[in-house]
């Protein structure tokens, strides 16, 4: 949906990078429902997220564009989703845990919230976690530069 929305809203915009990023995400989600690498659903999703991160990084290097906010949100979201999926896979398929516990709740809410935030980042292109503000914030007066504050004996 985010891809189609961006495709229509960016028809007259020369910068198509957000549309391309939306397409990569939509294509990845479409493929993950059609093909399996493993018997474990969580492992499949983990592999698809890693492949998607790889292709997004490759695409980013090919277009040679400056990093943009939606890209940061997507890569961070895919990374967190991957972490949740591999830990859930390990818990269920490696440790053979069948009892509901805290990780399963974190996974259930976490993956859905992260997916929603990635969709919002693609559609609105807003910085709702204020990453830009944190990165551009003035640093404290303390400096690690030895030349500015000479050491006394």
PDB file of C-alpha atoms in Angstrom:
ATOM      1  CA  UNK A   1       0.000   0.000   0.000  1.00  0.00           C
ATOM      2  CA  UNK A   2       2.827   2.413   0.844  1.00  0.00           C
ATOM      3  CA  UNK A   3       4.394   1.681  -2.538  1.00  0.00           C
ATOM      4  CA  UNK A   4       1.197   2.421  -4.460  1.00  0.00           C
ATOM      5  CA  UNK A   5       0.559   5.557  -2.418  1.00  0.00           C
ATOM      6  CA  UNK A   6       4.074   6.861  -3.073  1.00  0.00           C
ATOM      7  CA  UNK A   7       3.900   5.881  -6.736  1.00  0.00           C
ATOM      8  CA  UNK A   8       0.800   7.998  -7.246  1.00  0.00           C
ATOM      9  CA  UNK A   9       1.892  10.901  -5.049  1.00  0.00           C
ATOM     10  CA  UNK A  10       5.367  11.156  -6.626  1.00  0.00           C
ATOM     11  CA  UNK A  11       4.379  11.075 -10.310  1.00  0.00           C
ATOM     12  CA  UNK A  12       5.624  14.613 -10.973  1.00  0.00           C
ATOM     13  CA  UNK A  13       8.536  14.556  -8.537  1.00  0.00           C
ATOM     14  CA  UNK A  14      11.971  13.939 -10.094  1.00  0.00           C
ATOM     15  CA  UNK A  15      13.277  12.251  -6.914  1.00  0.00           C
ATOM     16  CA  UNK A  16      11.919   8.702  -7.040  1.00  0.00           C
ATOM     17  CA  UNK A  17      14.087   7.276  -4.249  1.00  0.00           C
ATOM     18  CA  UNK A  18      11.219   6.913  -1.762  1.00  0.00           C
ATOM     19  CA  UNK A  19       9.133   5.147  -4.435  1.00  0.00           C
ATOM     20  CA  UNK A  20      12.030   2.798  -5.172  1.00  0.00           C
ATOM     21  CA  UNK A  21      12.513   2.064  -1.473  1.00  0.00           C
ATOM     22  CA  UNK A  22       8.780   1.388  -1.121  1.00  0.00           C
ATOM     23  CA  UNK A  23       8.961  -0.979  -4.096  1.00  0.00           C
ATOM     24  CA  UNK A  24      11.860  -2.930  -2.561  1.00  0.00           C
ATOM     25  CA  UNK A  25       9.877  -3.317   0.661  1.00  0.00           C
ATOM     26  CA  UNK A  26       6.658  -4.333  -1.136  1.00  0.00           C
ATOM     27  CA  UNK A  27       8.531  -6.825  -3.331  1.00  0.00           C
ATOM     28  CA  UNK A  28      10.236  -8.337  -0.295  1.00  0.00           C
ATOM     29  CA  UNK A  29       6.962  -8.794   1.569  1.00  0.00           C
ATOM     30  CA  UNK A  30       5.344 -10.270  -1.542  1.00  0.00           C
ATOM     31  CA  UNK A  31       8.174 -12.789  -2.012  1.00  0.00           C
ATOM     32  CA  UNK A  32       8.232 -13.772   1.656  1.00  0.00           C
ATOM     33  CA  UNK A  33       4.647 -14.954   1.359  1.00  0.00           C
ATOM     34  CA  UNK A  34       5.312 -16.953  -1.803  1.00  0.00           C
ATOM     35  CA  UNK A  35       8.638 -18.742  -1.208  1.00  0.00           C
ATOM     36  CA  UNK A  36      10.146 -20.509   1.780  1.00  0.00           C
ATOM     37  CA  UNK A  37      13.763 -21.242   2.626  1.00  0.00           C
ATOM     38  CA  UNK A  38      13.114 -23.215   5.795  1.00  0.00           C
ATOM     39  CA  UNK A  39      10.519 -25.133   7.771  1.00  0.00           C
ATOM     40  CA  UNK A  40      10.460 -22.297  10.316  1.00  0.00           C
ATOM     41  CA  UNK A  41       8.327 -19.287   9.506  1.00  0.00           C
ATOM     42  CA  UNK A  42      10.417 -17.102  11.809  1.00  0.00           C
ATOM     43  CA  UNK A  43      13.646 -18.197  10.123  1.00  0.00           C
ATOM     44  CA  UNK A  44      12.122 -17.476   6.700  1.00  0.00           C
ATOM     45  CA  UNK A  45      11.141 -13.969   7.754  1.00  0.00           C
ATOM     46  CA  UNK A  46      14.591 -13.451   9.285  1.00  0.00           C
ATOM     47  CA  UNK A  47      16.274 -14.487   6.022  1.00  0.00           C
ATOM     48  CA  UNK A  48      13.980 -12.256   3.961  1.00  0.00           C
ATOM     49  CA  UNK A  49      14.687  -9.291   6.237  1.00  0.00           C
ATOM     50  CA  UNK A  50      18.441  -9.833   5.871  1.00  0.00           C
ATOM     51  CA  UNK A  51      18.105 -10.135   2.088  1.00  0.00           C
ATOM     52  CA  UNK A  52      16.006  -6.961   2.056  1.00  0.00           C
ATOM     53  CA  UNK A  53      18.602  -5.101   4.137  1.00  0.00           C
ATOM     54  CA  UNK A  54      21.285  -6.277   1.703  1.00  0.00           C
ATOM     55  CA  UNK A  55      19.348  -5.129  -1.373  1.00  0.00           C
ATOM     56  CA  UNK A  56      18.471  -1.787   0.208  1.00  0.00           C
ATOM     57  CA  UNK A  57      22.143  -1.213   1.057  1.00  0.00           C
ATOM     58  CA  UNK A  58      23.139  -2.218  -2.485  1.00  0.00           C
ATOM     59  CA  UNK A  59      20.465   0.036  -3.986  1.00  0.00           C
ATOM     60  CA  UNK A  60      21.603   2.897  -1.755  1.00  0.00           C
ATOM     61  CA  UNK A  61      25.189   2.492  -2.978  1.00  0.00           C
ATOM     62  CA  UNK A  62      24.050   2.363  -6.617  1.00  0.00           C
ATOM     63  CA  UNK A  63      21.904   5.516  -6.525  1.00  0.00           C
ATOM     64  CA  UNK A  64      24.647   7.428  -4.684  1.00  0.00           C
ATOM     65  CA  UNK A  65      22.165   9.583  -2.862  1.00  0.00           C
ATOM     66  CA  UNK A  66      22.579  11.132   0.543  1.00  0.00           C
ATOM     67  CA  UNK A  67      21.035   9.180   3.372  1.00  0.00           C
ATOM     68  CA  UNK A  68      17.407  10.138   3.930  1.00  0.00           C
ATOM     69  CA  UNK A  69      15.114   9.703   6.891  1.00  0.00           C
ATOM     70  CA  UNK A  70      12.838   6.949   5.555  1.00  0.00           C
ATOM     71  CA  UNK A  71      15.908   4.855   4.740  1.00  0.00           C
ATOM     72  CA  UNK A  72      17.112   5.104   8.343  1.00  0.00           C
ATOM     73  CA  UNK A  73      13.687   4.120   9.682  1.00  0.00           C
ATOM     74  CA  UNK A  74      13.427   1.176   7.267  1.00  0.00           C
ATOM     75  CA  UNK A  75      16.901  -0.184   8.012  1.00  0.00           C
ATOM     76  CA  UNK A  76      16.411   0.228  11.753  1.00  0.00           C
ATOM     77  CA  UNK A  77      12.975  -1.414  11.575  1.00  0.00           C
ATOM     78  CA  UNK A  78      14.211  -4.346   9.498  1.00  0.00           C
ATOM     79  CA  UNK A  79      17.142  -4.816  11.852  1.00  0.00           C
ATOM     80  CA  UNK A  80      14.899  -4.859  14.930  1.00  0.00           C
ATOM     81  CA  UNK A  81      12.420  -7.189  13.214  1.00  0.00           C
ATOM     82  CA  UNK A  82      15.285  -9.525  12.296  1.00  0.00           C
ATOM     83  CA  UNK A  83      16.466  -9.583  15.883  1.00  0.00           C
ATOM     84  CA  UNK A  84      12.970 -10.383  17.159  1.00  0.00           C
ATOM     85  CA  UNK A  85      12.480 -13.114  14.562  1.00  0.00           C
ATOM     86  CA  UNK A  86      15.785 -14.891  15.143  1.00  0.00           C
ATOM     87  CA  UNK A  87      15.318 -14.849  18.923  1.00  0.00           C
ATOM     88  CA  UNK A  88      11.799 -16.244  18.575  1.00  0.00           C
ATOM     89  CA  UNK A  89      13.058 -18.918  16.155  1.00  0.00           C
ATOM     90  CA  UNK A  90      15.798 -19.848  18.618  1.00  0.00           C
ATOM     91  CA  UNK A  91      13.333 -20.016  21.497  1.00  0.00           C
ATOM     92  CA  UNK A  92      10.760 -22.176  19.706  1.00  0.00           C
ATOM     93  CA  UNK A  93      12.789 -24.364  17.330  1.00  0.00           C
ATOM     94  CA  UNK A  94      16.193 -24.662  19.003  1.00  0.00           C
ATOM     95  CA  UNK A  95      15.255 -24.580  22.698  1.00  0.00           C
ATOM     96  CA  UNK A  96      11.863 -26.261  22.001  1.00  0.00           C
ATOM     97  CA  UNK A  97      10.037 -23.886  24.320  1.00  0.00           C
ATOM     98  CA  UNK A  98       6.272 -24.166  23.950  1.00  0.00           C
ATOM     99  CA  UNK A  99       5.247 -22.132  26.977  1.00  0.00           C
ATOM    100  CA  UNK A 100       4.080 -18.576  26.460  1.00  0.00           C
ATOM    101  CA  UNK A 101       6.409 -16.048  28.046  1.00  0.00           C
ATOM    102  CA  UNK A 102       7.544 -12.416  27.827  1.00  0.00           C
ATOM    103  CA  UNK A 103       9.519 -12.768  24.549  1.00  0.00           C
ATOM    104  CA  UNK A 104       6.456 -13.932  22.675  1.00  0.00           C
ATOM    105  CA  UNK A 105       4.509 -10.873  23.806  1.00  0.00           C
ATOM    106  CA  UNK A 106       7.404  -8.587  22.863  1.00  0.00           C
ATOM    107  CA  UNK A 107       7.579 -10.306  19.467  1.00  0.00           C
ATOM    108  CA  UNK A 108       3.822 -10.070  18.848  1.00  0.00           C
ATOM    109  CA  UNK A 109       3.573  -6.382  19.632  1.00  0.00           C
ATOM    110  CA  UNK A 110       7.071  -5.444  18.475  1.00  0.00           C
ATOM    111  CA  UNK A 111       6.889  -6.772  14.925  1.00  0.00           C
ATOM    112  CA  UNK A 112       3.474  -5.230  14.302  1.00  0.00           C
ATOM    113  CA  UNK A 113       4.431  -1.842  15.757  1.00  0.00           C
ATOM    114  CA  UNK A 114       7.724  -1.795  13.851  1.00  0.00           C
ATOM    115  CA  UNK A 115       5.975  -2.726  10.585  1.00  0.00           C
ATOM    116  CA  UNK A 116       3.430   0.040  11.176  1.00  0.00           C
ATOM    117  CA  UNK A 117       6.214   2.560  11.871  1.00  0.00           C
ATOM    118  CA  UNK A 118       8.042   1.544   8.690  1.00  0.00           C
ATOM    119  CA  UNK A 119       4.864   2.057   6.675  1.00  0.00           C
ATOM    120  CA  UNK A 120       4.343   5.441   8.334  1.00  0.00           C
ATOM    121  CA  UNK A 121       7.952   6.418   7.595  1.00  0.00           C
ATOM    122  CA  UNK A 122       7.462   5.563   3.931  1.00  0.00           C
ATOM    123  CA  UNK A 123       4.121   7.300   3.534  1.00  0.00           C
ATOM    124  CA  UNK A 124       4.593  10.439   5.633  1.00  0.00           C
ATOM    125  CA  UNK A 125       8.387  10.892   5.524  1.00  0.00           C
ATOM    126  CA  UNK A 126       8.143  12.445   9.002  1.00  0.00           C
ATOM    127  CA  UNK A 127      10.700  12.143  11.791  1.00  0.00           C
ATOM    128  CA  UNK A 128       8.389  10.932  14.575  1.00  0.00           C
ATOM    129  CA  UNK A 129      11.292   9.769  16.801  1.00  0.00           C
ATOM    130  CA  UNK A 130      13.218  13.026  16.282  1.00  0.00           C
ATOM    131  CA  UNK A 131      16.334  11.269  14.946  1.00  0.00           C
ATOM    132  CA  UNK A 132      17.290  14.355  12.977  1.00  0.00           C
ATOM    133  CA  UNK A 133      17.024  16.546  16.080  1.00  0.00           C
ATOM    134  CA  UNK A 134      19.198  14.175  18.107  1.00  0.00           C
ATOM    135  CA  UNK A 135      21.850  13.937  15.390  1.00  0.00           C
ATOM    136  CA  UNK A 136      21.928  17.694  14.787  1.00  0.00           C
ATOM    137  CA  UNK A 137      21.790  18.688  18.481  1.00  0.00           C
ATOM    138  CA  UNK A 138      24.660  20.870  19.679  1.00  0.00           C
ATOM    139  CA  UNK A 139      27.179  18.928  21.693  1.00  0.00           C
ATOM    140  CA  UNK A 140      28.007  19.711  25.312  1.00  0.00           C
ATOM    141  CA  UNK A 141      30.794  22.141  26.193  1.00  0.00           C
ATOM    142  CA  UNK A 142      33.073  19.315  27.308  1.00  0.00           C
ATOM    143  CA  UNK A 143      35.666  18.443  24.708  1.00  0.00           C
ATOM    144  CA  UNK A 144      37.841  15.384  24.387  1.00  0.00           C
ATOM    145  CA  UNK A 145      40.469  17.399  22.541  1.00  0.00           C
ATOM    146  CA  UNK A 146      43.648  17.514  24.636  1.00  0.00           C
ATOM    147  CA  UNK A 147      44.925  20.655  22.871  1.00  0.00           C
ATOM    148  CA  UNK A 148      41.987  22.730  24.104  1.00  0.00           C
ATOM    149  CA  UNK A 149      42.424  21.721  27.738  1.00  0.00           C
ATOM    150  CA  UNK A 150      46.113  21.042  28.450  1.00  0.00           C
ATOM    151  CA  UNK A 151      46.968  18.544  31.113  1.00  0.00           C
ATOM    152  CA  UNK A 152      48.678  19.833  34.271  1.00  0.00           C
ATOM    153  CA  UNK A 153      51.413  17.896  36.078  1.00  0.00           C
TER     154      UNK A 153
END
